[in-house]
Tab-separated table of C-alpha atoms and ligand atoms in Angstrom:
chain	number	residue	atom	x	y	z
X	94	MET	CA	-23.998	-92.847	13.674
X	95	ALA	CA	-23.773	-89.285	15.062
X	96	ILE	CA	-25.324	-87.928	11.867
X	97	ALA	CA	-28.189	-90.435	12.066
X	98	ILE	CA	-28.908	-89.370	15.673
X	99	ALA	CA	-28.735	-85.699	14.662
X	100	LEU	CA	-31.231	-86.347	11.857
X	101	ILE	CA	-33.688	-88.048	14.205
X	102	LEU	CA	-33.315	-85.267	16.793
X	103	LEU	CA	-33.968	-82.629	14.095
X	104	LEU	CA	-36.993	-84.593	12.960
X	105	ALA	CA	-38.421	-84.925	16.477
X	106	GLY	CA	-37.689	-81.240	17.158
X	107	SER	CA	-39.471	-80.127	13.970
X	108	ILE	CA	-42.584	-82.175	14.769
X	109	LEU	CA	-42.661	-80.967	18.380
X	110	PHE	CA	-42.251	-77.383	17.198
X	111	HIS	CA	-45.139	-77.773	14.780
X	112	PHE	CA	-47.524	-78.836	17.536
X	113	LEU	CA	-46.177	-76.714	20.414
X	114	SER	CA	-45.452	-73.545	18.424
X	115	PRO	CA	-47.290	-70.424	19.610
X	116	TRP	CA	-47.789	-69.429	15.975
X	117	GLN	CA	-50.959	-71.265	15.008
X	118	LEU	CA	-53.719	-70.220	12.624
X	119	THR	CA	-55.903	-67.444	14.012
X	120	PRO	CA	-59.367	-68.684	15.111
X	121	LEU	CA	-61.598	-69.017	12.061
X	122	ALA	CA	-64.330	-66.387	11.605
X	123	SER	CA	-65.846	-67.359	8.265
X	124	ASN	CA	-67.328	-70.184	6.222
X	125	TRP	CA	-63.907	-71.140	4.855
X	126	GLY	CA	-63.222	-74.056	7.191
X	127	SER	CA	-62.555	-76.029	4.004
X	128	ILE	CA	-59.434	-73.905	3.448
X	129	ASP	CA	-58.217	-74.911	6.924
X	130	ASP	CA	-58.933	-78.558	6.047
X	131	THR	CA	-56.869	-78.185	2.886
X	132	ILE	CA	-54.003	-76.655	4.857
X	133	GLY	CA	-54.349	-79.564	7.333
X	134	ILE	CA	-54.199	-82.156	4.545
X	135	THR	CA	-51.132	-80.421	3.117
X	136	PHE	CA	-49.434	-80.595	6.518
X	137	TRP	CA	-50.274	-84.316	6.890
X	138	VAL	CA	-49.037	-85.258	3.399
X	139	THR	CA	-45.856	-83.189	3.497
X	140	GLY	CA	-45.348	-84.179	7.160
X	141	PHE	CA	-45.619	-87.878	6.305
X	142	VAL	CA	-43.099	-87.496	3.471
X	143	PHE	CA	-40.809	-85.439	5.706
X	144	VAL	CA	-40.832	-88.147	8.407
X	145	ALA	CA	-40.491	-91.025	5.916
X	146	VAL	CA	-37.547	-89.467	4.037
X	147	ASN	CA	-35.662	-88.531	7.211
X	148	VAL	CA	-36.221	-91.888	8.924
X	149	PHE	CA	-35.132	-93.652	5.715
X	150	MET	CA	-31.998	-91.492	5.543
X	151	ALA	CA	-31.120	-92.204	9.188
X	152	TRP	CA	-31.780	-95.905	8.672
X	153	ALA	CA	-29.666	-95.981	5.464
X	154	ILE	CA	-26.792	-94.180	7.170
X	155	VAL	CA	-26.718	-96.812	9.920
X	156	ARG	CA	-27.548	-99.872	7.800
X	157	TYR	CA	-25.151	-99.131	4.921
X	158	ARG	CA	-22.340	-97.443	6.856
X	159	TRP	CA	-18.804	-98.096	5.696
X	160	ARG	CA	-17.264	-101.468	6.531
X	161	ALA	CA	-13.987	-102.816	5.232
X	162	ASP	CA	-15.514	-106.112	4.101
X	163	ARG	CA	-18.223	-104.772	1.756
X	164	ARG	CA	-18.495	-102.549	-1.325
X	165	ALA	CA	-21.284	-100.448	-2.832
X	166	GLU	CA	-23.174	-101.906	-5.760
X	167	TYR	CA	-24.123	-99.901	-8.863
X	168	GLU	CA	-27.758	-100.454	-9.937
X	169	PRO	CA	-28.948	-97.832	-12.485
X	170	GLU	CA	-32.294	-99.535	-13.293
X	171	ASN	CA	-34.889	-101.010	-10.963
X	172	LYS	CA	-38.308	-101.250	-12.669
X	173	LYS	CA	-40.139	-102.464	-9.577
X	174	LEU	CA	-38.792	-99.688	-7.310
X	175	GLU	CA	-39.560	-97.033	-9.972
X	176	TRP	CA	-43.180	-98.171	-10.298
X	177	TRP	CA	-43.541	-98.005	-6.535
X	178	LEU	CA	-42.075	-94.504	-6.398
X	179	ILE	CA	-44.274	-93.265	-9.276
X	180	GLY	CA	-47.372	-94.746	-7.640
X	181	VAL	CA	-46.731	-93.350	-4.150
X	182	THR	CA	-45.720	-89.908	-5.510
X	183	THR	CA	-48.861	-89.767	-7.671
X	184	VAL	CA	-51.093	-90.507	-4.709
X	185	GLY	CA	-49.244	-87.910	-2.604
X	186	ILE	CA	-49.459	-85.136	-5.236
X	187	ALA	CA	-53.125	-85.918	-5.943
X	188	ALA	CA	-53.882	-85.746	-2.194
X	189	LEU	CA	-52.137	-82.357	-2.082
X	190	LEU	CA	-53.859	-80.856	-5.129
X	191	ALA	CA	-57.317	-82.419	-5.462
X	192	PRO	CA	-58.931	-80.970	-2.276
X	193	GLY	CA	-57.685	-77.527	-3.261
X	194	LEU	CA	-59.425	-77.772	-6.642
X	195	PHE	CA	-62.770	-78.480	-4.965
X	196	VAL	CA	-62.288	-75.612	-2.501
X	197	TRP	CA	-61.228	-73.272	-5.314
X	198	ALA	CA	-64.355	-74.150	-7.282
X	199	SER	CA	-66.551	-73.007	-4.387
X	200	TYR	CA	-64.259	-70.026	-3.695
X	201	VAL	CA	-64.966	-68.600	-7.164
X	202	THR	CA	-68.688	-69.521	-7.166
X	203	VAL	CA	-70.524	-66.727	-5.382
X	204	PRO	CA	-73.882	-67.679	-3.811
X	205	ASP	CA	-76.905	-65.936	-5.350
X	206	ASP	CA	-77.955	-64.321	-2.068
X	207	ALA	CA	-74.602	-62.582	-1.490
X	208	HIS	CA	-74.694	-58.816	-1.040
X	209	GLU	CA	-71.928	-56.713	-2.510
X	210	VAL	CA	-69.256	-54.338	-1.314
X	211	GLU	CA	-66.538	-52.801	-3.417
X	212	VAL	CA	-63.064	-52.589	-1.899
X	213	VAL	CA	-60.775	-49.948	-3.382
X	214	GLY	CA	-57.081	-50.211	-2.586
X	215	GLN	CA	-54.498	-47.529	-3.069
X	216	GLN	CA	-51.129	-46.607	-1.622
X	217	TRP	CA	-51.638	-47.018	1.382
X	218	HIS	CA	-55.171	-47.340	2.518
X	219	TRP	CA	-58.561	-48.832	1.766
X	220	GLY	CA	-61.916	-47.400	0.782
X	221	PHE	CA	-65.319	-49.119	0.526
X	222	ARG	CA	-68.425	-48.599	-1.567
X	223	PHE	CA	-71.870	-50.152	-1.092
X	224	PRO	CA	-74.348	-50.183	-4.013
X	225	GLY	CA	-77.111	-48.297	-2.176
X	226	GLU	CA	-80.841	-48.904	-2.368
X	227	ASP	CA	-80.962	-49.757	-6.083
X	228	GLY	CA	-78.543	-52.623	-5.449
X	229	SER	CA	-76.239	-51.695	-8.313
X	230	PHE	CA	-72.990	-49.795	-8.375
X	231	GLY	CA	-72.635	-46.594	-10.376
X	232	ARG	CA	-70.027	-46.316	-13.108
X	233	VAL	CA	-66.487	-45.427	-12.080
X	234	ASP	CA	-63.455	-44.449	-14.112
X	235	THR	CA	-59.874	-44.096	-12.951
X	236	ARG	CA	-59.596	-40.985	-15.142
X	237	LEU	CA	-62.204	-39.289	-12.959
X	238	VAL	CA	-60.220	-39.831	-9.754
X	239	THR	CA	-59.326	-36.545	-8.042
X	240	GLY	CA	-58.622	-35.513	-4.477
X	241	ASP	CA	-62.313	-34.780	-3.978
X	242	ASN	CA	-63.458	-37.880	-5.915
X	243	PRO	CA	-61.193	-40.666	-4.669
X	244	PHE	CA	-63.512	-43.380	-5.978
X	245	GLY	CA	-63.543	-41.940	-9.524
X	246	MET	CA	-67.375	-41.767	-9.485
X	247	ASP	CA	-69.089	-40.811	-12.740
X	248	ALA	CA	-71.647	-38.155	-11.777
X	249	SER	CA	-73.565	-38.663	-15.041
X	250	ASP	CA	-74.587	-42.214	-14.052
X	251	PRO	CA	-77.763	-42.051	-11.915
X	252	ALA	CA	-77.128	-45.579	-10.586
X	253	GLY	CA	-74.190	-44.193	-8.622
X	254	HIS	CA	-76.039	-41.451	-6.781
X	255	ASP	CA	-77.295	-43.730	-4.005
X	256	ASP	CA	-73.941	-45.501	-3.663
X	257	VAL	CA	-72.628	-45.359	-0.113
X	258	LEU	CA	-69.003	-44.198	0.030
X	259	VAL	CA	-66.898	-45.140	3.037
X	260	HIS	CA	-63.724	-43.050	3.131
X	261	GLY	CA	-61.133	-44.473	5.469
X	262	SER	CA	-60.026	-47.996	6.194
X	263	ARG	CA	-62.792	-49.206	8.547
X	264	VAL	CA	-65.877	-51.016	7.292
X	265	ARG	CA	-68.721	-53.019	8.815
X	266	LEU	CA	-70.250	-56.255	7.556
X	267	PRO	CA	-73.256	-58.218	8.820
X	268	VAL	CA	-72.667	-61.602	10.427
X	269	ASP	CA	-73.932	-64.829	8.787
X	270	ARG	CA	-74.630	-63.189	5.437
X	271	PRO	CA	-72.516	-64.018	2.384
X	272	VAL	CA	-70.794	-60.973	0.915
X	273	LYS	CA	-69.076	-60.594	-2.439
X	274	ALA	CA	-66.151	-58.181	-2.250
X	275	LEU	CA	-65.349	-56.593	-5.600
X	276	LEU	CA	-61.712	-55.584	-5.594
X	277	ARG	CA	-60.272	-52.635	-7.478
X	278	SER	CA	-56.891	-50.903	-7.293
X	279	ARG	CA	-56.203	-47.271	-8.055
X	280	ASP	CA	-52.482	-47.590	-8.587
X	281	VAL	CA	-50.417	-50.769	-8.125
X	282	LEU	CA	-50.936	-54.409	-7.127
X	283	HIS	CA	-52.405	-54.844	-3.661
X	284	ASN	CA	-53.897	-57.879	-1.932
X	285	PHE	CA	-56.965	-57.858	0.284
X	286	GLN	CA	-56.591	-60.286	3.155
X	287	VAL	CA	-58.401	-60.923	6.416
X	288	ALA	CA	-56.542	-63.723	8.173
X	289	GLN	CA	-59.564	-64.850	10.248
X	290	PHE	CA	-61.639	-65.151	7.072
X	291	ARG	CA	-58.936	-67.301	5.395
X	292	ALA	CA	-59.720	-65.327	2.252
X	293	LYS	CA	-57.445	-63.163	0.171
X	294	MET	CA	-57.244	-61.906	-3.404
X	295	ASP	CA	-55.065	-59.593	-5.481
X	296	LEU	CA	-56.249	-56.149	-6.533
X	297	VAL	CA	-54.996	-55.575	-10.069
X	298	PRO	CA	-54.992	-52.103	-11.670
X	299	GLY	CA	-57.393	-51.995	-14.623
X	300	GLN	CA	-59.187	-55.150	-13.531
X	301	LEU	CA	-62.035	-56.084	-11.202
X	302	SER	CA	-61.296	-59.156	-9.100
X	303	TYR	CA	-63.457	-60.552	-6.319
X	304	LEU	CA	-63.782	-62.936	-3.423
X	305	TRP	CA	-66.726	-63.976	-1.304
X	306	VAL	CA	-67.045	-64.868	2.326
X	307	THR	CA	-69.679	-65.416	5.004
X	308	PRO	CA	-68.494	-63.946	8.315
X	309	THR	CA	-69.576	-66.395	11.019
X	310	ARG	CA	-68.919	-64.468	14.212
X	311	THR	CA	-68.971	-60.857	15.321
X	312	GLY	CA	-65.803	-59.007	16.186
X	313	GLU	CA	-63.078	-56.812	14.762
X	314	PHE	CA	-60.748	-58.351	12.221
X	315	GLU	CA	-57.749	-56.662	10.694
X	316	ILE	CA	-57.493	-56.150	6.948
X	317	LEU	CA	-53.961	-56.570	5.657
X	318	CYS	CA	-52.434	-55.777	2.321
X	319	ALA	CA	-50.635	-59.006	1.402
X	320	GLU	CA	-48.815	-57.714	-1.666
X	321	LEU	CA	-45.607	-55.689	-1.433
X	322	CYS	CA	-46.898	-52.403	-2.838
X	323	GLY	CA	-44.233	-49.853	-2.004
X	324	ILE	CA	-42.603	-48.145	0.939
X	325	GLY	CA	-45.816	-47.833	2.991
X	326	HIS	CA	-46.995	-51.411	2.368
X	327	PHE	CA	-46.687	-52.380	6.022
X	328	ALA	CA	-48.992	-49.503	7.005
X	329	MET	CA	-51.726	-50.520	4.554
X	330	ARG	CA	-54.053	-51.962	7.126
X	331	GLY	CA	-57.727	-51.603	7.844
X	332	MET	CA	-60.447	-53.069	10.013
X	333	VAL	CA	-63.578	-55.004	9.235
X	334	GLU	CA	-66.083	-55.034	12.033
X	335	VAL	CA	-68.554	-57.917	11.829
X	336	VAL	CA	-71.805	-56.932	13.540
X	337	GLU	CA	-75.405	-58.091	13.903
X	338	PRO	CA	-77.485	-57.411	10.753
X	339	GLU	CA	-79.624	-54.697	12.437
X	340	VAL	CA	-76.515	-52.860	13.600
X	341	PHE	CA	-75.106	-53.096	10.092
X	342	GLU	CA	-78.273	-51.728	8.472
X	343	GLN	CA	-78.363	-48.827	10.907
X	344	TRP	CA	-74.730	-48.018	10.292
X	345	LEU	CA	-75.107	-48.253	6.517
X	346	ALA	CA	-78.132	-45.952	6.534
X	347	ALA	CA	-76.135	-43.376	8.495
X	348	GLN	CA	-73.284	-43.272	5.935
X	349	PRO	CA	-73.264	-40.441	3.393
X	350	THR	CA	-74.215	-41.298	-0.166
X	351	TYR	CA	-72.527	-40.018	-3.297
X	352	ALA	CA	-75.570	-37.792	-3.910
X	353	SER	CA	-75.089	-36.114	-0.524
X	354	GLU	CA	-71.442	-35.474	-1.404
X	355	LEU	CA	-72.499	-34.001	-4.759
X	356	ALA	CA	-75.073	-31.811	-3.042
X	357	ARG	CA	-72.462	-30.138	-0.881
X	358	ALA	CA	-72.515	-26.420	-1.546
X	359	ALA	CA	-69.244	-24.784	-2.543
X	360	PRO	CA	-67.556	-23.533	0.634
X	361	ASP	CA	-68.174	-19.897	1.455
X	362	ALA	CA	-65.030	-18.098	2.611
X	363	ALA	CA	-67.062	-15.036	3.674
X	364	ALA	CA	-69.144	-17.169	6.040
X	365	GLY	CA	-65.893	-18.758	7.222
X	366	LYS	CA	-64.533	-15.329	8.172
X	367	ALA	CA	-67.174	-14.920	10.879
X	368	LEU	CA	-66.505	-18.444	12.149
X	369	TYR	CA	-62.783	-17.693	12.343
X	370	THR	CA	-63.161	-14.963	15.004
X	371	PRO	CA	-62.647	-17.252	18.045
X	372	CYS	CA	-59.714	-18.989	16.290
X	373	ALA	CA	-57.868	-15.710	15.751
X	374	ALA	CA	-57.201	-15.261	19.470
X	375	CYS	CA	-54.740	-18.178	19.460
X	376	HIS	CA	-53.838	-18.863	15.809
X	377	GLY	CA	-53.474	-15.179	14.853
X	378	ALA	CA	-55.606	-12.924	12.674
X	379	GLU	CA	-54.117	-14.417	9.500
X	380	GLY	CA	-53.443	-17.926	10.789
X	381	GLN	CA	-49.752	-17.205	11.272
X	382	GLY	CA	-49.552	-19.332	14.459
X	383	ASN	CA	-48.433	-18.425	17.950
X	384	VAL	CA	-45.997	-20.563	19.903
X	385	GLN	CA	-46.879	-18.838	23.213
X	386	MET	CA	-50.488	-19.924	22.771
X	387	ASN	CA	-49.435	-23.395	21.534
X	388	ALA	CA	-51.395	-22.665	18.369
X	389	PRO	CA	-49.803	-23.829	15.110
X	390	ARG	CA	-49.728	-21.912	11.869
X	391	LEU	CA	-52.794	-22.525	9.706
X	392	ALA	CA	-51.845	-20.336	6.731
X	393	GLY	CA	-50.727	-22.519	3.831
X	394	GLN	CA	-52.376	-25.719	5.077
X	395	ASP	CA	-54.776	-27.429	2.683
X	396	ALA	CA	-58.518	-27.134	3.293
X	397	TRP	CA	-59.181	-30.891	3.016
X	398	TYR	CA	-56.748	-31.547	5.869
X	399	LEU	CA	-58.104	-28.749	8.066
X	400	ILE	CA	-61.648	-30.061	7.575
X	401	ARG	CA	-60.643	-33.582	8.511
X	402	GLN	CA	-58.812	-32.504	11.657
X	403	LEU	CA	-61.765	-30.325	12.705
X	404	GLU	CA	-64.048	-33.322	12.207
X	405	TYR	CA	-61.692	-35.468	14.305
X	406	PHE	CA	-61.489	-32.891	17.083
X	407	LYS	CA	-65.278	-32.528	17.144
X	408	ALA	CA	-65.836	-36.300	17.162
X	409	GLY	CA	-63.122	-36.941	19.764
X	410	ALA	CA	-60.931	-38.936	17.372
X	411	ARG	CA	-58.246	-36.361	18.085
X	412	GLY	CA	-57.528	-34.411	21.240
X	413	ALA	CA	-59.366	-36.786	23.576
X	414	HIS	CA	-56.216	-38.337	25.066
X	415	PRO	CA	-55.787	-37.149	28.682
X	416	ASP	CA	-52.164	-36.143	27.989
X	417	ASP	CA	-53.095	-34.038	24.955
X	418	THR	CA	-53.800	-30.816	26.833
X	419	HIS	CA	-53.627	-28.544	23.797
X	420	GLY	CA	-55.723	-30.937	21.739
X	421	GLN	CA	-58.412	-30.793	24.410
X	422	GLN	CA	-58.586	-27.018	23.983
X	423	MET	CA	-59.102	-27.489	20.268
X	424	ARG	CA	-61.917	-29.963	20.934
X	425	ALA	CA	-63.892	-27.256	22.675
X	426	PHE	CA	-63.492	-24.908	19.717
X	427	ALA	CA	-64.206	-27.545	17.054
X	428	GLY	CA	-67.386	-28.378	18.959
X	429	MET	CA	-68.618	-24.862	18.230
X	430	LEU	CA	-68.764	-25.615	14.492
X	431	ALA	CA	-72.210	-26.925	13.635
X	432	ASP	CA	-71.366	-29.321	10.820
X	433	ARG	CA	-69.012	-30.204	8.030
X	434	ALA	CA	-70.285	-27.316	5.892
X	435	ALA	CA	-69.227	-24.845	8.599
X	436	MET	CA	-65.787	-26.489	8.747
X	437	ALA	CA	-65.480	-26.226	4.969
X	438	ASP	CA	-66.394	-22.515	5.082
X	439	LEU	CA	-63.811	-21.942	7.798
X	440	ALA	CA	-61.116	-23.853	5.901
X	441	ALA	CA	-61.936	-21.884	2.745
X	442	TYR	CA	-61.343	-18.659	4.665
X	443	VAL	CA	-58.037	-19.980	6.059
X	444	GLU	CA	-56.960	-20.730	2.479
X	445	THR	CA	-57.161	-17.008	1.671
X	446	PHE	CA	-54.432	-16.145	4.210
X	447	PRO	CA	-51.092	-15.025	2.787
X	448	GLU	CA	-48.232	-17.318	3.649
X	449	PRO	CA	-45.737	-15.863	6.100
X	450	PRO	CA	-42.054	-16.838	5.695
X	451	PRO	CA	-41.030	-19.949	7.690
X	452	VAL	CA	-39.822	-19.422	11.257
X	453	ILE	CA	-36.981	-21.744	12.218
X	454	SER	CA	-36.563	-22.562	15.902
X	455	ILE	CA	-35.199	-26.123	15.944
X	456	ASP	CA	-31.595	-27.090	15.427
X	457	GLY	CA	-30.668	-30.474	13.992
X	458	ASN	CA	-28.640	-32.257	11.363
X	459	PRO	CA	-30.593	-32.006	8.087
X	460	GLN	CA	-28.334	-34.543	6.317
X	461	ARG	CA	-29.201	-37.195	8.872
X	462	GLY	CA	-32.829	-36.104	8.765
X	463	ALA	CA	-32.909	-36.476	4.975
X	464	ARG	CA	-32.332	-40.221	5.325
X	465	VAL	CA	-35.452	-40.618	7.475
X	466	TRP	CA	-37.357	-38.217	5.233
X	467	ARG	CA	-37.308	-40.698	2.349
X	468	ASN	CA	-40.013	-42.640	4.208
X	469	CYS	CA	-42.092	-39.529	4.882
X	470	GLY	CA	-41.852	-38.161	1.349
X	471	ALA	CA	-43.667	-41.193	-0.083
X	472	CYS	CA	-46.910	-39.926	1.461
X	473	HIS	CA	-46.291	-36.241	2.208
X	474	GLY	CA	-44.658	-35.527	-1.177
X	475	SER	CA	-40.921	-35.338	-1.761
X	476	GLU	CA	-40.917	-31.577	-1.038
X	477	GLY	CA	-43.250	-31.958	1.941
X	478	GLN	CA	-45.967	-30.187	-0.046
X	479	GLY	CA	-48.693	-32.609	1.115
X	480	LEU	CA	-50.629	-35.067	-1.065
X	481	GLN	CA	-54.376	-35.450	-0.811
X	482	ALA	CA	-54.173	-38.769	-2.688
X	483	THR	CA	-52.290	-40.335	0.220
X	484	GLN	CA	-54.203	-38.229	2.783
X	485	ALA	CA	-50.929	-36.750	4.034
X	486	PRO	CA	-50.872	-33.041	4.942
X	487	ARG	CA	-48.383	-30.389	3.964
X	488	LEU	CA	-45.376	-30.250	6.301
X	489	ALA	CA	-42.989	-27.795	4.622
X	490	GLY	CA	-43.541	-24.368	6.154
X	491	GLN	CA	-45.457	-25.708	9.141
X	492	ASP	CA	-44.174	-24.438	12.514
X	493	ASP	CA	-41.250	-26.658	13.479
X	494	TRP	CA	-42.093	-26.580	17.202
X	495	TYR	CA	-45.535	-27.931	16.281
X	496	LEU	CA	-44.086	-30.717	14.108
X	497	GLU	CA	-41.813	-31.709	16.993
X	498	ARG	CA	-44.713	-31.854	19.451
X	499	GLN	CA	-46.919	-33.869	17.100
X	500	LEU	CA	-44.152	-36.365	16.294
X	501	GLU	CA	-43.654	-36.755	20.040
X	502	ASN	CA	-47.420	-37.259	20.485
X	503	PHE	CA	-47.478	-39.880	17.737
X	504	ARG	CA	-44.465	-41.642	19.249
X	505	ARG	CA	-46.007	-41.717	22.716
X	506	GLY	CA	-49.443	-42.829	21.510
X	507	ILE	CA	-51.084	-39.534	22.523
X	508	ARG	CA	-52.169	-38.939	18.933
X	509	GLY	CA	-53.169	-41.408	16.224
X	510	ARG	CA	-54.347	-44.312	18.394
X	511	HIS	CA	-58.075	-43.512	18.361
X	512	PRO	CA	-60.027	-45.952	16.120
X	513	GLY	CA	-61.828	-42.996	14.526
X	514	ASP	CA	-58.530	-41.489	13.361
X	515	ALA	CA	-58.370	-43.265	10.007
X	516	TYR	CA	-54.851	-42.182	9.058
X	517	GLY	CA	-53.296	-41.112	12.354
X	518	TRP	CA	-52.284	-44.605	13.361
X	519	GLN	CA	-50.206	-44.884	10.158
X	520	MET	CA	-48.260	-41.894	11.479
X	521	ALA	CA	-48.040	-43.531	14.902
X	522	GLU	CA	-46.369	-46.510	13.192
X	523	MET	CA	-44.123	-44.261	11.100
X	524	ALA	CA	-43.041	-42.208	14.113
X	525	LYS	CA	-41.418	-45.376	15.501
X	526	LEU	CA	-38.685	-44.771	12.907
X	527	LEU	CA	-37.512	-41.936	15.154
X	528	ARG	CA	-35.373	-43.550	17.798
X	529	ASP	CA	-34.903	-40.498	20.017
X	530	ASP	CA	-35.357	-36.737	20.312
X	531	ASP	CA	-32.209	-36.102	18.271
X	532	ALA	CA	-33.618	-38.128	15.360
X	533	THR	CA	-36.822	-36.061	15.542
X	534	ARG	CA	-34.866	-32.795	15.492
X	535	ASP	CA	-32.734	-33.977	12.560
X	536	LEU	CA	-35.852	-34.820	10.588
X	537	ILE	CA	-37.441	-31.462	11.350
X	538	ALA	CA	-34.197	-29.696	10.382
X	539	HIS	CA	-34.553	-31.367	6.986
X	540	ILE	CA	-38.205	-30.325	6.686
X	541	ASN	CA	-37.067	-26.775	7.464
X	542	THR	CA	-34.692	-26.893	4.488
X	543	LEU	CA	-37.681	-27.880	2.307
X	544	ALA	CA	-39.649	-24.955	3.744
X	545	LEU	CA	-36.839	-22.501	3.011
X	546	ALA	CA	-36.475	-23.843	-0.538
X	547	ALA	CA	-40.206	-23.385	-1.145
X	548	ALA	CA	-40.538	-20.072	0.718
X	549	PRO	CA	-41.758	-17.189	-1.411
X	550	ALA	CA	-39.276	-14.382	-2.018
X	551	PRO	CA	-40.804	-11.409	-0.144
X	552	ALA	CA	-40.117	-8.989	-3.019
X	553	ASP	CA	-42.278	-10.955	-5.440
X	554	PRO	CA	-45.984	-10.584	-4.578
X	555	THR	CA	-47.118	-13.323	-7.011
X	556	ALA	CA	-45.008	-15.855	-5.108
X	557	LEU	CA	-47.311	-15.383	-2.126
X	558	ALA	CA	-49.944	-17.379	-3.957
X	559	ARG	CA	-50.383	-20.764	-2.324
X	560	ARG	CA	-48.436	-23.612	-3.750
X	561	THR	CA	-50.976	-25.937	-5.276
X	562	ASP	CA	-48.833	-28.839	-6.488
Y	116	CUA	CU1	-50.954	-52.467	-0.691
Y	116	CUA	CU2	-49.143	-53.781	0.172
């Protein structure tokens, strides 16, 4: 009897939990209400079976409990009961599967008036490409992918020149207009999912998959990677902003095209030298850094990273936090650079600086730090050399006091929380791995060992050449 009561209590508890649980589906923001209906039908069918089986069990336990005056009967065959069970199960399974088949048929049938966007996934961020004015995408090839050509665009295909390339994990879509998302992966399996759209699909290397959706209300909706794709999987998030069609068109027209990227002149280090003059006062004549001026070392840092940070400072995506006093100083200086070309010239000049030997000022336990480092190395490179593919800058050889301050800023939300900082918030998430100041110092002590291992021997002048791996 006690077991029968326990079963009924569990049953009632489960049903109550289902209806009272705070974890419900997010409010729908797309045309895929039919997917919600299918989920609802699944809950009703499985819920009915769940209730029926448990009530039957409780009833059987009470009705057929042990009594001294009766014995169990052995009945291996019961045609009538079997026909009933086959019939009821068939109806149940058909009710579970049939609606899904209809929904799937419309899920893979893209409406003719859908516009297109390509979604490119890679460890651990998203990129987006729109077909431009000609309405067709240019050819791409994974073999053409480089740090400067993350989409693998084929410059010889004229159809690609008007393609709009969105670097970074934020994209906009117009409301009430069906869109076909073409999905492509640069490395491993990923899965594009927006919970409010109820739509998701795998990205398979070497294959082009797709899904389509009509966003039905404006707002910001998070893009998640729903396929375990390596150590940074949890940080592979993005944002789709659904806006009014006019806002979308304006935004799209303001995005750079592939042609404008191709037209960029090669950076001019000589022009950068003149631009560097105001920087030298704090960062040093050869970018060696100056702790008294709170100015980190620039020598040895990659140009692509310097350009991006200058862009962020100028746009206020970095250094705008009221507690980031040193970042605010940098904002003023970045504002003096006219455009991206000027930043590229400046970064090209910084790349000519010889690399001074690392200066160690922080004490910690590098063995303990090495354990945390395994997470960092996935993006920054195992030797801390920086990887453009993952958009992670070089750390080895960077001033350790600066690393400590930035990790602290990431941990406290002073850096990396601005929506325009496409990669900073990944670091803000990662910095949560550091439980306290000791953990930070241990990690930096390990990065210092990487710097010392990579440091050029002063006697050998060729070793002063920048590490390019
Ligand atoms: Cu990409 Cu998980």
